[in-house]
Amino acid sequence: MLTYVAQRLIESALVLLIMSFVVYGLIGLMPGDPIDIMVSSDPNMTPQDAARLRALYGLDRPIVERYLNWLGAALQGDFGFSRLHARPVLEVLLPRLGNTVLLMGLSFLLAFALALPAGVYAALRPRGAGDTAINLFAFAGISLPPFWLAILLIILFAVVLGWLPAGGMAPGGAGLGVQVQYLVLPIATLTLATIGGILRFVRAATMEALRQDYVRTARAKGLSERQVVFGHVLRNAMIPVVTILALNFGALFSGALITETMFGYLGMGKAIYDAILGNDFNLALIGLLLATLTTLLANLAADLCYTWLDPRITYR
Amino acid sequence: MVTRLVGLLCALVLVLAGLGSALAAELRIGITQFPSTLNPLIDSMLAKSYVLAMTRRPLTAYDQDWRLICMLCTELPTIENGLAVPEALADGKQGIAVTYQIHPGARWGDGKPVTSADVVFTWEVGRHPKTGVSDFEAFRRILSIEVIDDKTFTLHLDRITFDFAATGLEILPAHIERPIFEADPATYRNRTAFDTDPANPGLAFGPYKVVEMVSGSHIVLARNDTWWGAKPAFDKITVRVIENTAALEANLLSGAIDMIAGELGVTIDQALAFEKRHGGRYDITYKPGLIYEHLDLNLDNPILADKRVRKALILALDREALSQRLFAGRQPVADSSVSPLDWVHDPETPTYGFDPEAARALLDDAGWTRIENGIRHNAAGERLTLELMTTAGNRSRELVEQVLQSMWREVGIETRIRNEPARVFFGETVAKRKFTGAAMFAWLSSPESVPRTTLRSDQVPSAENAWSGQNYTGFRNPEMDDLIDRIEVELDRAKRKVLWARLQRLYVEELPVIPLYWRANAYVLPKWLSGLRPTGHQGTTTLWIEEWRDSR
């Protein structure tokens, strides 16, 4: 198992290296560069000034040379400077990564904790009143645009009831209670936006597992319905669910973007989005690589989960 | 018993009054953009100007009545008062020596005086080729600085222009920034104390100083005790950044912020909708000014190279109806690039009303006579089709586009709308003149802004000039070039006004651009706030923050 994990980590490092070149190249191919933005906002800038600034920022060199320079510096721990935040990239991203992991992690856990029993319940009673209600709820969650949901929650809980802050981050040094207050609405928005999809996967996977021969055998052996569901159905149903969840982990960054924008929450998704729009190459690059790394690690975790869910699966 | 009760009530009233004044001690402003840096010389950004205007002052600025005034200096230099003296330069050209005196009470937040040495240091940073200062040209125009004493200095400029005194020079604190700069000028922009230590009081000499900055979230400012001017009303100002305007409104309604800045707040249609729903609770002020919304026409397109087609385009538009229906008349129709609020505006300049018949006649005259399925064709069978572009996601502009499309359709002009994200639109399509028809966007300028970069022939962006210049239409007119050159150097106001009148007339005769409307900023303010006067130009309201008062 350890050999397998080590092998996967080496593979992940290689994927990251390849991705760093691909992302660097794609960012370099985007129309305009930081100097173009300066030229369009400063009517007095002369062609000579633009050329001087391009040389100063290293933008006049071929993209491969720029990439190799960047890689060399990155391997020595220098990930560059954020143009938009006027600070080293990691100094900007690491706190935001922490914020996003907190936001995503809590909403993901909450969504999973709610979707699992609801999905299994719906699968056990297909086309019943409960299943219909749960499906309605799931489709509402999938269909509601997160920005609209966010505004509704802000208006209800911050404007009308005045119970919670409308957005922003808890002030520095604030107690746990205040920090939780600031997290409630963003987490609720993200949870409601993700729960529908997970619920549908759980329901479908459980229904599929219920149709398998081993379930019929288990029932024929006289096991109770609880033993059948928890001992056989659920573990097998979880394998495709875990795969989907791991693959969707990277997408949560983009899902968090809308929530982060609406609530003024300082997270990774928003930082990456702003960096791409603002031609902040270094920040966009590291942000996207962090998102890639998160997805790779989530997939590794999913692979390891399989061995626990299904003892027949082993890695050598 | 009664006495005790009265005493208790009095104490309660005093406590409540105390609470009231404690509340009044803070003003929370909502804006939609976070400044990328607080260094006044690196990058130009409205959010930065908004915040810095509270912590420092430029040497001179245009006031709310669009007059040039001293902010950090004591007397505005003029030739008449002897503080501006034309001088011959070594190369035989004419330059000018302009003398300023820094306000004697001006001190940085750490108590050090603001001196001529700070001005010299700022100039050194600004003109250093490795510092990455974008507005290099402004510093290059200063040939040398003569220090007369700690508070007096003379700028020797390389040319005489009418606006020689209008230097928006933002001074850096030499005692803090010089060691950082001299350690390595090439990396100064990454190590400036404005970003690494923004709460350093020595960086501010205005009514407020930054005491906390959380990147992307908020900036907290506290009253600066070394400020020499009127005492500002608020002990503390928090500038919160909420980029989504719907969330910005919700934050205002929930009481998380007190006001929305007009400079960086909600759009006009959002403000109008907000006023209908919640207008009674807030003072909503609309200030049209120098944000000129227009259509740049690509004159390299053979269809648009024909002046008759350009005139037909504007005559087919009912811009007054557009302004009334979409913006409740808050954004007045623009007739040229010069605002009616500017002293150089000439009311005699011809204007274009809504005249679809005249538009049809002009198109007939231009050879677009054959109409098939409502669209005009010329003798060669070409369709009269134009591409209309703007920034995708900008609701106001997208609405205007649809109105323009339907109005032009009425006279047989087909319009294809193709919008792009702002980054692509401005960074590539407009900057490199890749739009083939009309591009809708706005110019923001200062009063009496000479349109050198937008109308002069040598300012057409191309690969040869590294895409510099803003003459995106490709307009080339020798008379316009001559007028621009003459206006810049004409010091006599009366003579200059005559030249401006001719420029406006030529602009509407040639019509390289279709003027649409003057955009307005919407300030959503609490009823207890007074003294805030929108400027209508690029100077932010916070340049006069000490005049804002709390009437609670």
CSV table of N, CA, C and O in Angstrom, one decimal, chain B residues 346-435:
chain,number,residue,atom,x,y,z
B,346,ASP,N,-19.0,74.8,-26.0
B,346,ASP,CA,-19.5,75.9,-26.8
B,346,ASP,C,-21.0,75.5,-27.1
B,346,ASP,O,-21.3,74.6,-27.9
B,347,PRO,N,-21.9,76.3,-26.6
B,347,PRO,CA,-23.4,75.9,-26.8
B,347,PRO,C,-23.8,76.1,-28.2
B,347,PRO,O,-24.9,75.7,-28.6
B,348,GLU,N,-23.0,76.8,-29.0
B,348,GLU,CA,-23.3,77.1,-30.4
B,348,GLU,C,-23.0,75.9,-31.3
B,348,GLU,O,-23.3,75.9,-32.5
B,349,THR,N,-22.3,74.9,-30.8
B,349,THR,CA,-21.9,73.7,-31.6
B,349,THR,C,-23.2,73.0,-32.1
B,349,THR,O,-24.1,72.8,-31.3
B,350,PRO,N,-23.3,72.7,-33.4
B,350,PRO,CA,-24.5,72.1,-33.9
B,350,PRO,C,-24.7,70.7,-33.2
B,350,PRO,O,-23.8,70.0,-32.8
B,351,THR,N,-26.0,70.4,-33.1
B,351,THR,CA,-26.3,69.1,-32.5
B,351,THR,C,-27.2,68.2,-33.5
B,351,THR,O,-27.7,68.8,-34.4
B,352,TYR,N,-27.2,67.0,-33.2
B,352,TYR,CA,-28.0,66.1,-34.0
B,352,TYR,C,-29.3,65.6,-33.3
B,352,TYR,O,-29.1,65.0,-32.2
B,353,GLY,N,-30.4,65.9,-33.8
B,353,GLY,CA,-31.7,65.4,-33.2
B,353,GLY,C,-32.0,64.1,-33.8
B,353,GLY,O,-31.3,63.6,-34.6
B,354,PHE,N,-33.3,63.7,-33.5
B,354,PHE,CA,-33.8,62.4,-34.0
B,354,PHE,C,-34.5,62.7,-35.4
B,354,PHE,O,-35.5,63.4,-35.4
B,355,ASP,N,-33.9,62.3,-36.5
B,355,ASP,CA,-34.5,62.6,-37.8
B,355,ASP,C,-34.3,61.4,-38.7
B,355,ASP,O,-33.4,61.4,-39.6
B,356,PRO,N,-35.2,60.4,-38.6
B,356,PRO,CA,-35.0,59.2,-39.4
B,356,PRO,C,-35.1,59.5,-40.9
B,356,PRO,O,-34.5,58.8,-41.7
B,357,GLU,N,-35.9,60.5,-41.3
B,357,GLU,CA,-36.1,60.8,-42.7
B,357,GLU,C,-34.8,61.3,-43.3
B,357,GLU,O,-34.3,60.9,-44.4
B,358,ALA,N,-34.1,62.2,-42.5
B,358,ALA,CA,-32.8,62.7,-43.0
B,358,ALA,C,-31.8,61.5,-43.0
B,358,ALA,O,-31.0,61.5,-43.9
B,359,ALA,N,-31.9,60.6,-42.1
B,359,ALA,CA,-31.0,59.5,-42.1
B,359,ALA,C,-31.2,58.6,-43.3
B,359,ALA,O,-30.2,58.2,-44.0
B,360,ARG,N,-32.4,58.4,-43.7
B,360,ARG,CA,-32.7,57.6,-44.9
B,360,ARG,C,-32.2,58.3,-46.1
B,360,ARG,O,-31.6,57.6,-47.0
B,361,ALA,N,-32.4,59.6,-46.2
B,361,ALA,CA,-31.9,60.4,-47.3
B,361,ALA,C,-30.4,60.3,-47.5
B,361,ALA,O,-29.9,60.1,-48.6
B,362,LEU,N,-29.7,60.4,-46.4
B,362,LEU,CA,-28.2,60.3,-46.4
B,362,LEU,C,-27.8,58.9,-46.9
B,362,LEU,O,-26.8,58.8,-47.6
B,363,LEU,N,-28.5,57.9,-46.4
B,363,LEU,CA,-28.1,56.5,-46.8
B,363,LEU,C,-28.4,56.3,-48.3
B,363,LEU,O,-27.6,55.7,-49.0
B,364,ASP,N,-29.5,56.9,-48.8
B,364,ASP,CA,-29.8,56.8,-50.2
B,364,ASP,C,-28.7,57.5,-51.0
B,364,ASP,O,-28.2,56.9,-52.0
B,365,ASP,N,-28.3,58.7,-50.5
B,365,ASP,CA,-27.3,59.5,-51.2
B,365,ASP,C,-25.9,58.7,-51.2
B,365,ASP,O,-25.1,58.9,-52.1
B,366,ALA,N,-25.7,57.9,-50.1
B,366,ALA,CA,-24.4,57.2,-50.0
B,366,ALA,C,-24.4,55.9,-50.9
B,366,ALA,O,-23.5,55.1,-50.9
B,367,GLY,N,-25.6,55.6,-51.5
B,367,GLY,CA,-25.6,54.5,-52.4
B,367,GLY,C,-26.3,53.2,-51.8
B,367,GLY,O,-26.3,52.2,-52.5
B,368,TRP,N,-26.8,53.4,-50.6
B,368,TRP,CA,-27.4,52.2,-49.9
B,368,TRP,C,-28.9,52.3,-50.2
B,368,TRP,O,-29.7,52.7,-49.3
B,369,THR,N,-29.3,52.0,-51.4
B,369,THR,CA,-30.6,52.3,-51.9
B,369,THR,C,-31.6,51.1,-51.9
B,369,THR,O,-32.8,51.2,-51.7
B,370,ARG,N,-31.0,50.0,-52.3
B,370,ARG,CA,-31.9,48.8,-52.5
B,370,ARG,C,-32.2,48.1,-51.2
B,370,ARG,O,-31.3,47.8,-50.4
B,371,ILE,N,-33.5,48.0,-50.9
B,371,ILE,CA,-33.9,47.4,-49.6
B,371,ILE,C,-34.5,46.0,-49.8
B,371,ILE,O,-35.4,45.8,-50.5
B,372,GLU,N,-33.8,45.0,-49.1
B,372,GLU,CA,-34.3,43.6,-49.2
B,372,GLU,C,-34.5,43.2,-47.7
B,372,GLU,O,-33.6,43.3,-46.9
B,373,ASN,N,-35.7,42.7,-47.4
B,373,ASN,CA,-36.1,42.2,-46.1
B,373,ASN,C,-35.7,43.3,-45.0
B,373,ASN,O,-35.3,43.0,-43.9
B,374,GLY,N,-35.9,44.6,-45.4
B,374,GLY,CA,-35.7,45.7,-44.5
B,374,GLY,C,-34.3,46.1,-44.4
B,374,GLY,O,-34.0,47.1,-43.6
B,375,ILE,N,-33.4,45.5,-45.0
B,375,ILE,CA,-31.9,45.8,-44.9
B,375,ILE,C,-31.5,46.5,-46.2
B,375,ILE,O,-31.8,46.0,-47.3
B,376,ARG,N,-30.7,47.5,-46.1
B,376,ARG,CA,-30.2,48.2,-47.3
B,376,ARG,C,-29.1,47.5,-47.9
B,376,ARG,O,-28.2,46.9,-47.2
B,377,HIS,N,-29.0,47.6,-49.2
B,377,HIS,CA,-27.9,47.1,-50.0
B,377,HIS,C,-27.4,48.2,-50.9
B,377,HIS,O,-28.2,49.1,-51.3
B,378,ASN,N,-26.1,48.0,-51.4
B,378,ASN,CA,-25.7,49.0,-52.4
B,378,ASN,C,-25.7,48.4,-53.8
B,378,ASN,O,-26.1,47.2,-53.9
B,379,ALA,N,-25.2,49.1,-54.8
B,379,ALA,CA,-25.3,48.6,-56.1
B,379,ALA,C,-24.5,47.3,-56.3
B,379,ALA,O,-24.8,46.5,-57.2
B,380,ALA,N,-23.5,47.1,-55.5
B,380,ALA,CA,-22.6,45.9,-55.6
B,380,ALA,C,-23.3,44.7,-54.9
B,380,ALA,O,-22.7,43.6,-54.9
B,381,GLY,N,-24.4,45.0,-54.3
B,381,GLY,CA,-25.1,43.9,-53.6
B,381,GLY,C,-24.7,43.7,-52.1
B,381,GLY,O,-25.1,42.7,-51.5
B,382,GLU,N,-23.8,44.6,-51.6
B,382,GLU,CA,-23.4,44.4,-50.2
B,382,GLU,C,-24.4,44.9,-49.3
B,382,GLU,O,-25.1,45.9,-49.5
B,383,ARG,N,-24.5,44.2,-48.1
B,383,ARG,CA,-25.5,44.5,-47.1
B,383,ARG,C,-25.0,45.6,-46.2
B,383,ARG,O,-23.8,45.6,-45.9
B,384,LEU,N,-25.8,46.5,-45.7
B,384,LEU,CA,-25.4,47.5,-44.8
B,384,LEU,C,-25.4,46.9,-43.4
B,384,LEU,O,-26.4,47.1,-42.6
B,385,THR,N,-24.4,46.2,-43.1
B,385,THR,CA,-24.3,45.5,-41.8
B,385,THR,C,-23.1,46.0,-41.0
B,385,THR,O,-22.0,46.2,-41.5
B,386,LEU,N,-23.4,46.3,-39.7
B,386,LEU,CA,-22.3,46.7,-38.8
B,386,LEU,C,-22.2,45.9,-37.6
B,386,LEU,O,-23.3,45.4,-37.1
B,387,GLU,N,-21.0,45.7,-37.1
B,387,GLU,CA,-20.9,45.0,-35.9
B,387,GLU,C,-20.8,46.0,-34.7
B,387,GLU,O,-20.2,47.0,-34.8
B,388,LEU,N,-21.6,45.6,-33.7
B,388,LEU,CA,-21.7,46.5,-32.5
B,388,LEU,C,-21.1,45.7,-31.3
B,388,LEU,O,-21.6,44.7,-31.0
B,389,MET,N,-20.1,46.3,-30.7
B,389,MET,CA,-19.5,45.6,-29.5
B,389,MET,C,-19.5,46.4,-28.3
B,389,MET,O,-19.4,47.6,-28.3
B,390,THR,N,-19.5,45.7,-27.1
B,390,THR,CA,-19.3,46.4,-25.9
B,390,THR,C,-18.9,45.3,-24.8
B,390,THR,O,-18.6,44.2,-25.2
B,391,THR,N,-18.8,45.7,-23.6
B,391,THR,CA,-18.4,44.8,-22.5
B,391,THR,C,-19.5,43.9,-22.1
B,391,THR,O,-20.6,44.3,-21.7
B,392,ALA,N,-19.3,42.6,-22.2
B,392,ALA,CA,-20.4,41.6,-21.9
B,392,ALA,C,-20.6,41.7,-20.4
B,392,ALA,O,-19.7,41.9,-19.6
B,393,GLY,N,-21.9,41.5,-20.1
B,393,GLY,CA,-22.3,41.5,-18.7
B,393,GLY,C,-22.6,42.9,-18.1
B,393,GLY,O,-23.1,43.0,-17.0
B,394,ASN,N,-22.4,44.0,-18.9
B,394,ASN,CA,-22.7,45.3,-18.4
B,394,ASN,C,-24.2,45.5,-18.8
B,394,ASN,O,-24.4,45.8,-20.0
B,395,ARG,N,-25.1,45.5,-17.9
B,395,ARG,CA,-26.5,45.4,-18.2
B,395,ARG,C,-26.9,46.7,-18.9
B,395,ARG,O,-27.7,46.7,-19.9
B,396,SER,N,-26.5,47.9,-18.4
B,396,SER,CA,-26.9,49.1,-19.0
B,396,SER,C,-26.5,49.2,-20.5
B,396,SER,O,-27.3,49.5,-21.4
B,397,ARG,N,-25.2,48.8,-20.8
B,397,ARG,CA,-24.7,48.9,-22.1
B,397,ARG,C,-25.5,47.9,-23.0
B,397,ARG,O,-25.8,48.1,-24.2
B,398,GLU,N,-25.8,46.7,-22.5
B,398,GLU,CA,-26.5,45.7,-23.3
B,398,GLU,C,-27.9,46.2,-23.6
B,398,GLU,O,-28.4,45.9,-24.7
B,399,LEU,N,-28.5,46.9,-22.7
B,399,LEU,CA,-29.8,47.4,-23.0
B,399,LEU,C,-29.7,48.5,-24.1
B,399,LEU,O,-30.5,48.5,-25.0
B,400,VAL,N,-28.7,49.4,-23.9
B,400,VAL,CA,-28.6,50.4,-24.9
B,400,VAL,C,-28.3,49.8,-26.3
B,400,VAL,O,-28.9,50.3,-27.3
B,401,GLU,N,-27.5,48.8,-26.4
B,401,GLU,CA,-27.2,48.1,-27.6
B,401,GLU,C,-28.5,47.7,-28.3
B,401,GLU,O,-28.7,47.8,-29.5
B,402,GLN,N,-29.4,47.1,-27.5
B,402,GLN,CA,-30.7,46.6,-28.1
B,402,GLN,C,-31.5,47.7,-28.7
B,402,GLN,O,-32.1,47.6,-29.8
B,403,VAL,N,-31.5,48.8,-28.0
B,403,VAL,CA,-32.2,50.0,-28.4
B,403,VAL,C,-31.6,50.5,-29.7
B,403,VAL,O,-32.3,50.8,-30.7
B,404,LEU,N,-30.3,50.6,-29.8
B,404,LEU,CA,-29.6,51.1,-31.0
B,404,LEU,C,-29.9,50.2,-32.2
B,404,LEU,O,-30.2,50.7,-33.3
B,405,GLN,N,-29.9,48.9,-31.9
B,405,GLN,CA,-30.1,47.9,-32.9
B,405,GLN,C,-31.5,48.1,-33.6
B,405,GLN,O,-31.6,48.1,-34.8
B,406,SER,N,-32.5,48.3,-32.7
B,406,SER,CA,-33.8,48.4,-33.2
B,406,SER,C,-34.0,49.8,-34.0
B,406,SER,O,-34.7,49.8,-35.0
B,407,MET,N,-33.4,50.8,-33.5
B,407,MET,CA,-33.6,52.1,-34.1
B,407,MET,C,-32.9,52.1,-35.5
B,407,MET,O,-33.4,52.7,-36.4
B,408,TRP,N,-31.7,51.5,-35.6
B,408,TRP,CA,-31.0,51.5,-36.8
B,408,TRP,C,-31.7,50.6,-37.8
B,408,TRP,O,-31.8,50.9,-39.0
B,409,ARG,N,-32.3,49.6,-37.3
B,409,ARG,CA,-33.1,48.7,-38.2
B,409,ARG,C,-34.2,49.4,-38.9
B,409,ARG,O,-34.5,49.1,-40.0
B,410,GLU,N,-34.8,50.4,-38.2
B,410,GLU,CA,-35.9,51.2,-38.8
B,410,GLU,C,-35.5,51.9,-40.1
B,410,GLU,O,-36.3,52.2,-40.9
B,411,VAL,N,-34.2,52.2,-40.2
B,411,VAL,CA,-33.8,52.9,-41.4
B,411,VAL,C,-33.0,52.0,-42.3
B,411,VAL,O,-32.4,52.5,-43.3
B,412,GLY,N,-33.0,50.7,-42.0
B,412,GLY,CA,-32.4,49.7,-42.9
B,412,GLY,C,-31.0,49.4,-42.6
B,412,GLY,O,-30.3,48.8,-43.5
B,413,ILE,N,-30.5,49.7,-41.4
B,413,ILE,CA,-29.1,49.3,-41.1
B,413,ILE,C,-29.2,48.1,-40.2
B,413,ILE,O,-29.9,48.1,-39.1
B,414,GLU,N,-28.5,47.0,-40.6
B,414,GLU,CA,-28.4,45.8,-39.8
B,414,GLU,C,-27.3,45.9,-38.8
B,414,GLU,O,-26.2,46.3,-39.2
B,415,THR,N,-27.5,45.5,-37.6
B,415,THR,CA,-26.4,45.5,-36.6
B,415,THR,C,-26.3,44.1,-36.0
B,415,THR,O,-27.3,43.5,-35.6
B,416,ARG,N,-25.1,43.6,-35.9
B,416,ARG,CA,-24.8,42.4,-35.3
B,416,ARG,C,-24.1,42.7,-34.0
B,416,ARG,O,-23.0,43.3,-33.9
B,417,ILE,N,-24.7,42.2,-32.9
B,417,ILE,CA,-24.1,42.5,-31.6
B,417,ILE,C,-23.1,41.3,-31.2
B,417,ILE,O,-23.4,40.2,-31.3
B,418,ARG,N,-21.9,41.7,-30.8
B,418,ARG,CA,-20.9,40.7,-30.4
B,418,ARG,C,-20.1,41.3,-29.2
B,418,ARG,O,-19.3,42.2,-29.4
B,419,ASN,N,-20.5,40.9,-28.1
B,419,ASN,CA,-19.9,41.4,-26.9
B,419,ASN,C,-18.8,40.5,-26.3
B,419,ASN,O,-18.8,39.3,-26.6
B,420,GLU,N,-17.9,41.1,-25.6
B,420,GLU,CA,-16.8,40.3,-25.0
B,420,GLU,C,-16.6,40.7,-23.5
B,420,GLU,O,-16.9,41.9,-23.2
B,421,PRO,N,-15.9,39.8,-22.8
B,421,PRO,CA,-15.6,40.3,-21.4
B,421,PRO,C,-14.7,41.5,-21.4
B,421,PRO,O,-13.9,41.7,-22.4
B,422,ALA,N,-14.8,42.3,-20.4
B,422,ALA,CA,-14.1,43.6,-20.4
B,422,ALA,C,-12.6,43.4,-20.6
B,422,ALA,O,-12.0,44.2,-21.3
B,423,ARG,N,-12.1,42.4,-20.1
B,423,ARG,CA,-10.6,42.2,-20.2
B,423,ARG,C,-10.2,42.0,-21.6
B,423,ARG,O,-9.2,42.5,-22.1
B,424,VAL,N,-11.0,41.2,-22.4
B,424,VAL,CA,-10.7,40.9,-23.8
B,424,VAL,C,-11.0,42.2,-24.6
B,424,VAL,O,-10.3,42.6,-25.5
B,425,PHE,N,-12.2,42.8,-24.3
B,425,PHE,CA,-12.7,43.9,-25.1
B,425,PHE,C,-11.7,45.1,-25.0
B,425,PHE,O,-11.3,45.6,-26.1
B,426,PHE,N,-11.3,45.4,-23.8
B,426,PHE,CA,-10.4,46.6,-23.7
B,426,PHE,C,-8.9,46.2,-23.9
B,426,PHE,O,-8.1,46.9,-24.5
B,427,GLY,N,-8.5,44.9,-23.4
B,427,GLY,CA,-7.1,44.5,-23.5
B,427,GLY,C,-6.7,44.2,-24.9
B,427,GLY,O,-5.5,44.2,-25.3
B,428,GLU,N,-7.7,43.8,-25.8
B,428,GLU,CA,-7.3,43.3,-27.1
B,428,GLU,C,-8.1,44.0,-28.2
B,428,GLU,O,-7.5,44.6,-29.1
B,429,THR,N,-9.4,43.8,-28.1
B,429,THR,CA,-10.2,44.3,-29.3
B,429,THR,C,-10.2,45.8,-29.5
B,429,THR,O,-10.0,46.2,-30.7
B,430,VAL,N,-10.4,46.5,-28.5
B,430,VAL,CA,-10.3,48.0,-28.7
B,430,VAL,C,-8.9,48.5,-28.8
B,430,VAL,O,-8.5,49.2,-29.7
B,431,ALA,N,-8.0,48.0,-27.9
B,431,ALA,CA,-6.6,48.5,-27.8
B,431,ALA,C,-5.9,48.2,-29.1
B,431,ALA,O,-5.1,49.0,-29.5
B,432,LYS,N,-6.3,47.1,-29.8
B,432,LYS,CA,-5.6,46.7,-31.1
B,432,LYS,C,-6.5,47.0,-32.3
B,432,LYS,O,-6.3,46.4,-33.3
B,433,ARG,N,-7.6,47.7,-32.1
B,433,ARG,CA,-8.5,48.1,-33.1
B,433,ARG,C,-9.0,46.9,-33.9
B,433,ARG,O,-9.1,46.9,-35.1
B,434,LYS,N,-9.4,45.9,-33.2
B,434,LYS,CA,-9.9,44.7,-33.8
B,434,LYS,C,-11.4,44.7,-34.0
B,434,LYS,O,-12.0,43.8,-34.5
B,435,PHE,N,-12.1,45.8,-33.6
B,435,PHE,CA,-13.5,45.9,-33.8
B,435,PHE,C,-13.7,46.4,-35.2
B,435,PHE,O,-13.0,47.3,-35.7
